């Protein structure tokens, strides 16, 4: 099997005499394949990959978001739960004012509510993410040039965020689990859609002017996003 590497991306190279153009495909498991006519120079293939780099990482990011975690949470003592990128161990308690709280470096869950663990964590993440996102959005309004009509936290399936034509932006509650730099990237991504709805060169140029390392952040999220789940 032939391979071609461009940066951190590795492609399986397949040559076909029936092909007239170069095609890049991404398998369900994230495997990258580039299919070409015979004897296309490696340098040319590298240029094509570079031109489609943002598209590739967008697809990988989506696959990372929808990939199910390897193990489901059991809500047992000692299990780790992320918040703002950091993992906190779970402790079961017999009495508390709230069924779930983050206290002294660990999450505390009422033992009597253990079977409601997932719902309680989602509720907790929603509440704490709201204020965090509002602060980030406010800090970028002037640089982007437009404020959202509204902001809501929802269950978005395989998306970290979305923006509709009315200017409403939505974020998945899972965003609360991400490191702060990744939350910032997701927020800027959706806010730029307020002024440029399409994922074209103008869109990515605007994102990069605000976050010069946006490509690195996008790549990191594509590779690691799946671990931030319940």
CSV table of C-alpha atoms in Angstrom, one decimal, residues 9-201:
chain,number,residue,atom,x,y,z
A,9,UNK,CA,-2.2,14.1,7.3
A,10,UNK,CA,-1.5,10.6,6.0
A,11,UNK,CA,-3.3,9.4,2.8
A,12,UNK,CA,-3.6,5.9,1.3
A,13,UNK,CA,-2.6,6.5,-2.4
A,14,UNK,CA,-4.6,4.6,-5.0
A,15,UNK,CA,-3.9,4.9,-8.7
A,16,UNK,CA,-6.5,4.0,-11.3
A,17,UNK,CA,-6.1,4.2,-15.1
A,18,UNK,CA,-9.9,4.9,-15.3
A,19,UNK,CA,-9.6,8.2,-13.4
A,20,UNK,CA,-9.1,11.5,-15.0
A,21,UNK,CA,-9.1,13.7,-11.9
A,22,UNK,CA,-7.7,13.4,-8.3
A,23,UNK,CA,-10.3,12.5,-5.7
A,24,UNK,CA,-10.0,12.8,-1.9
A,25,UNK,CA,-12.3,10.6,0.2
A,26,UNK,CA,-12.6,10.2,4.0
A,27,UNK,CA,-13.8,6.8,5.2
A,28,UNK,CA,-16.3,6.4,8.1
A,29,UNK,CA,-13.4,5.6,10.4
A,30,UNK,CA,-11.5,8.7,9.4
A,31,UNK,CA,-9.1,7.0,7.0
A,32,UNK,CA,-7.9,9.3,4.3
A,33,UNK,CA,-7.7,8.1,0.7
A,34,UNK,CA,-6.5,9.9,-2.4
A,35,UNK,CA,-7.3,8.3,-5.7
A,36,UNK,CA,-5.4,9.6,-8.8
A,37,UNK,CA,-4.7,8.9,-12.5
A,38,UNK,CA,-1.4,7.0,-12.9
A,39,UNK,CA,1.9,8.9,-12.4
A,40,UNK,CA,0.7,12.1,-11.0
A,41,UNK,CA,3.7,13.8,-9.3
A,42,UNK,CA,3.8,13.7,-5.6
A,43,UNK,CA,4.4,17.5,-5.5
A,44,UNK,CA,1.1,18.0,-7.5
A,45,UNK,CA,-0.8,15.8,-5.0
A,46,UNK,CA,0.6,17.7,-2.1
A,47,UNK,CA,-0.6,21.0,-3.7
A,48,UNK,CA,-4.1,19.5,-4.1
A,49,UNK,CA,-4.2,18.4,-0.5
A,50,UNK,CA,-3.1,21.8,0.7
A,51,UNK,CA,-5.8,23.5,-1.3
A,52,UNK,CA,-8.4,21.2,0.3
A,53,UNK,CA,-6.9,21.3,3.7
A,54,UNK,CA,-9.8,23.2,5.4
A,55,UNK,CA,-12.4,20.9,3.8
A,56,UNK,CA,-10.5,17.8,5.0
A,57,UNK,CA,-10.3,19.1,8.6
A,58,UNK,CA,-14.0,20.2,8.5
A,59,UNK,CA,-14.9,16.6,7.6
A,60,UNK,CA,-12.6,15.1,10.2
A,61,UNK,CA,-14.0,17.5,12.8
A,62,UNK,CA,-17.5,16.3,12.0
A,63,UNK,CA,-16.5,12.7,12.3
A,64,UNK,CA,-14.7,13.4,15.6
A,65,UNK,CA,-17.9,15.0,16.9
A,66,UNK,CA,-20.1,12.1,16.0
A,67,UNK,CA,-17.8,9.3,16.9
A,68,UNK,CA,-19.2,7.6,20.0
A,69,UNK,CA,-17.0,7.4,23.1
A,70,UNK,CA,-15.2,4.0,23.5
A,71,UNK,CA,-16.7,3.5,27.0
A,72,UNK,CA,-20.0,4.9,28.3
A,73,UNK,CA,-19.9,6.7,31.7
A,74,UNK,CA,-21.1,4.7,34.6
A,75,UNK,CA,-21.2,7.5,37.2
A,76,UNK,CA,-19.2,5.5,39.7
A,77,UNK,CA,-16.7,7.0,42.3
A,78,UNK,CA,-13.4,7.9,40.7
A,79,UNK,CA,-14.7,8.3,37.1
A,80,UNK,CA,-13.5,11.4,35.3
A,81,UNK,CA,-15.7,14.1,33.9
A,82,UNK,CA,-14.4,17.0,31.8
A,83,UNK,CA,-15.1,20.7,32.4
A,84,UNK,CA,-13.3,23.4,30.5
A,85,UNK,CA,-10.8,20.8,29.3
A,86,UNK,CA,-9.8,19.5,32.8
A,87,UNK,CA,-10.9,16.1,34.1
A,88,UNK,CA,-12.5,16.0,37.6
A,89,UNK,CA,-13.1,12.8,39.5
A,90,UNK,CA,-16.6,11.9,40.7
A,91,UNK,CA,-17.4,11.4,44.3
A,92,UNK,CA,-20.7,10.1,45.5
A,93,UNK,CA,-22.2,11.7,48.6
A,94,UNK,CA,-25.1,10.9,50.9
A,95,UNK,CA,-26.2,14.5,51.6
A,96,UNK,CA,-25.9,17.8,49.7
A,97,UNK,CA,-27.8,20.9,48.9
A,98,UNK,CA,-27.6,20.2,45.2
A,99,UNK,CA,-27.7,16.8,43.5
A,100,UNK,CA,-24.5,17.7,41.5
A,101,UNK,CA,-21.8,20.2,42.1
A,102,UNK,CA,-18.1,20.8,41.4
A,103,UNK,CA,-16.5,21.2,44.8
A,104,UNK,CA,-12.8,21.2,46.0
A,105,UNK,CA,-11.5,19.7,42.8
A,106,UNK,CA,-14.0,17.0,42.2
A,107,UNK,CA,-17.6,16.5,41.1
A,108,UNK,CA,-20.0,15.5,43.9
A,109,UNK,CA,-23.1,13.5,43.0
A,110,UNK,CA,-25.9,12.5,45.4
A,111,UNK,CA,-25.8,8.8,45.7
A,112,UNK,CA,-29.7,8.7,45.6
A,113,UNK,CA,-29.5,10.5,42.1
A,114,UNK,CA,-26.8,8.2,40.6
A,115,UNK,CA,-29.3,6.8,38.0
A,116,UNK,CA,-29.9,10.4,36.9
A,117,UNK,CA,-26.2,11.1,36.5
A,118,UNK,CA,-26.2,11.9,32.8
A,119,UNK,CA,-29.2,14.2,32.9
A,120,UNK,CA,-27.8,16.0,35.9
A,121,UNK,CA,-24.4,16.5,34.2
A,122,UNK,CA,-26.0,17.9,31.1
A,123,UNK,CA,-28.1,20.3,33.1
A,124,UNK,CA,-25.0,21.4,35.1
A,125,UNK,CA,-23.0,21.9,31.9
A,126,UNK,CA,-25.8,23.9,30.3
A,127,UNK,CA,-26.0,26.3,33.2
A,128,UNK,CA,-22.3,26.9,33.6
A,129,UNK,CA,-21.6,27.2,29.9
A,130,UNK,CA,-24.2,29.9,29.3
A,131,UNK,CA,-22.3,32.6,31.3
A,132,UNK,CA,-19.0,31.4,29.9
A,133,UNK,CA,-20.1,31.8,26.3
A,134,UNK,CA,-21.8,35.2,26.9
A,135,UNK,CA,-18.4,36.6,28.1
A,136,UNK,CA,-16.6,35.2,25.1
A,137,UNK,CA,-19.2,36.5,22.6
A,138,UNK,CA,-19.1,40.0,24.2
A,139,UNK,CA,-15.3,40.1,23.9
A,140,UNK,CA,-15.4,39.4,20.1
A,141,UNK,CA,-18.4,41.5,19.0
A,142,UNK,CA,-16.3,44.5,18.0
A,143,UNK,CA,-13.7,42.5,16.1
A,144,UNK,CA,-16.3,40.6,14.2
A,145,UNK,CA,-18.5,43.5,13.6
A,146,UNK,CA,-21.9,41.9,14.5
A,147,UNK,CA,-23.6,40.5,17.5
A,148,UNK,CA,-25.8,37.4,17.5
A,149,UNK,CA,-29.6,37.9,17.7
A,150,UNK,CA,-29.7,35.3,20.4
A,151,UNK,CA,-27.5,32.5,21.8
A,152,UNK,CA,-28.9,29.2,23.0
A,153,UNK,CA,-27.4,25.9,24.3
A,154,UNK,CA,-28.9,22.8,22.8
A,155,UNK,CA,-28.4,19.2,21.9
A,156,UNK,CA,-27.0,19.6,18.4
A,157,UNK,CA,-26.2,16.0,17.5
A,158,UNK,CA,-22.9,15.9,15.5
A,159,UNK,CA,-22.3,19.7,15.6
A,160,UNK,CA,-20.4,21.8,18.1
A,161,UNK,CA,-22.4,24.9,17.0
A,162,UNK,CA,-24.6,26.4,14.3
A,163,UNK,CA,-25.7,29.8,13.1
A,164,UNK,CA,-29.0,30.4,11.2
A,165,UNK,CA,-29.8,33.2,8.7
A,166,UNK,CA,-31.6,35.2,11.4
A,167,UNK,CA,-28.4,35.6,13.3
A,168,UNK,CA,-29.2,33.1,16.1
A,169,UNK,CA,-26.3,31.0,17.2
A,170,UNK,CA,-26.5,27.7,19.0
A,171,UNK,CA,-23.9,25.6,20.9
A,172,UNK,CA,-23.9,22.0,21.9
A,173,UNK,CA,-23.8,21.5,25.7
A,174,UNK,CA,-20.7,19.4,25.1
A,175,UNK,CA,-18.8,22.6,24.4
A,176,UNK,CA,-18.5,23.0,28.2
A,177,UNK,CA,-16.2,20.0,28.3
A,178,UNK,CA,-13.7,21.5,25.9
A,179,UNK,CA,-10.5,23.4,26.8
A,180,UNK,CA,-11.0,27.2,26.8
A,181,UNK,CA,-9.0,27.7,23.7
A,182,UNK,CA,-11.3,25.3,21.8
A,183,UNK,CA,-14.4,26.9,23.2
A,184,UNK,CA,-13.0,30.2,21.9
A,185,UNK,CA,-12.5,28.7,18.5
A,186,UNK,CA,-16.0,27.3,18.3
A,187,UNK,CA,-17.5,30.7,19.3
A,188,UNK,CA,-15.5,32.6,16.8
A,189,UNK,CA,-16.3,30.1,14.1
A,190,UNK,CA,-20.1,30.6,14.6
A,191,UNK,CA,-19.9,34.3,15.1
A,192,UNK,CA,-18.0,34.8,11.8
A,193,UNK,CA,-21.0,33.0,10.1
A,194,UNK,CA,-23.0,36.1,11.2
A,195,UNK,CA,-21.1,38.0,8.4
A,196,UNK,CA,-20.1,35.2,6.1
A,197,UNK,CA,-22.5,32.2,6.0
A,198,UNK,CA,-20.4,30.1,3.7
A,199,UNK,CA,-17.2,28.1,4.4
A,200,UNK,CA,-15.3,29.9,1.6
A,201,UNK,CA,-11.9,31.6,1.6
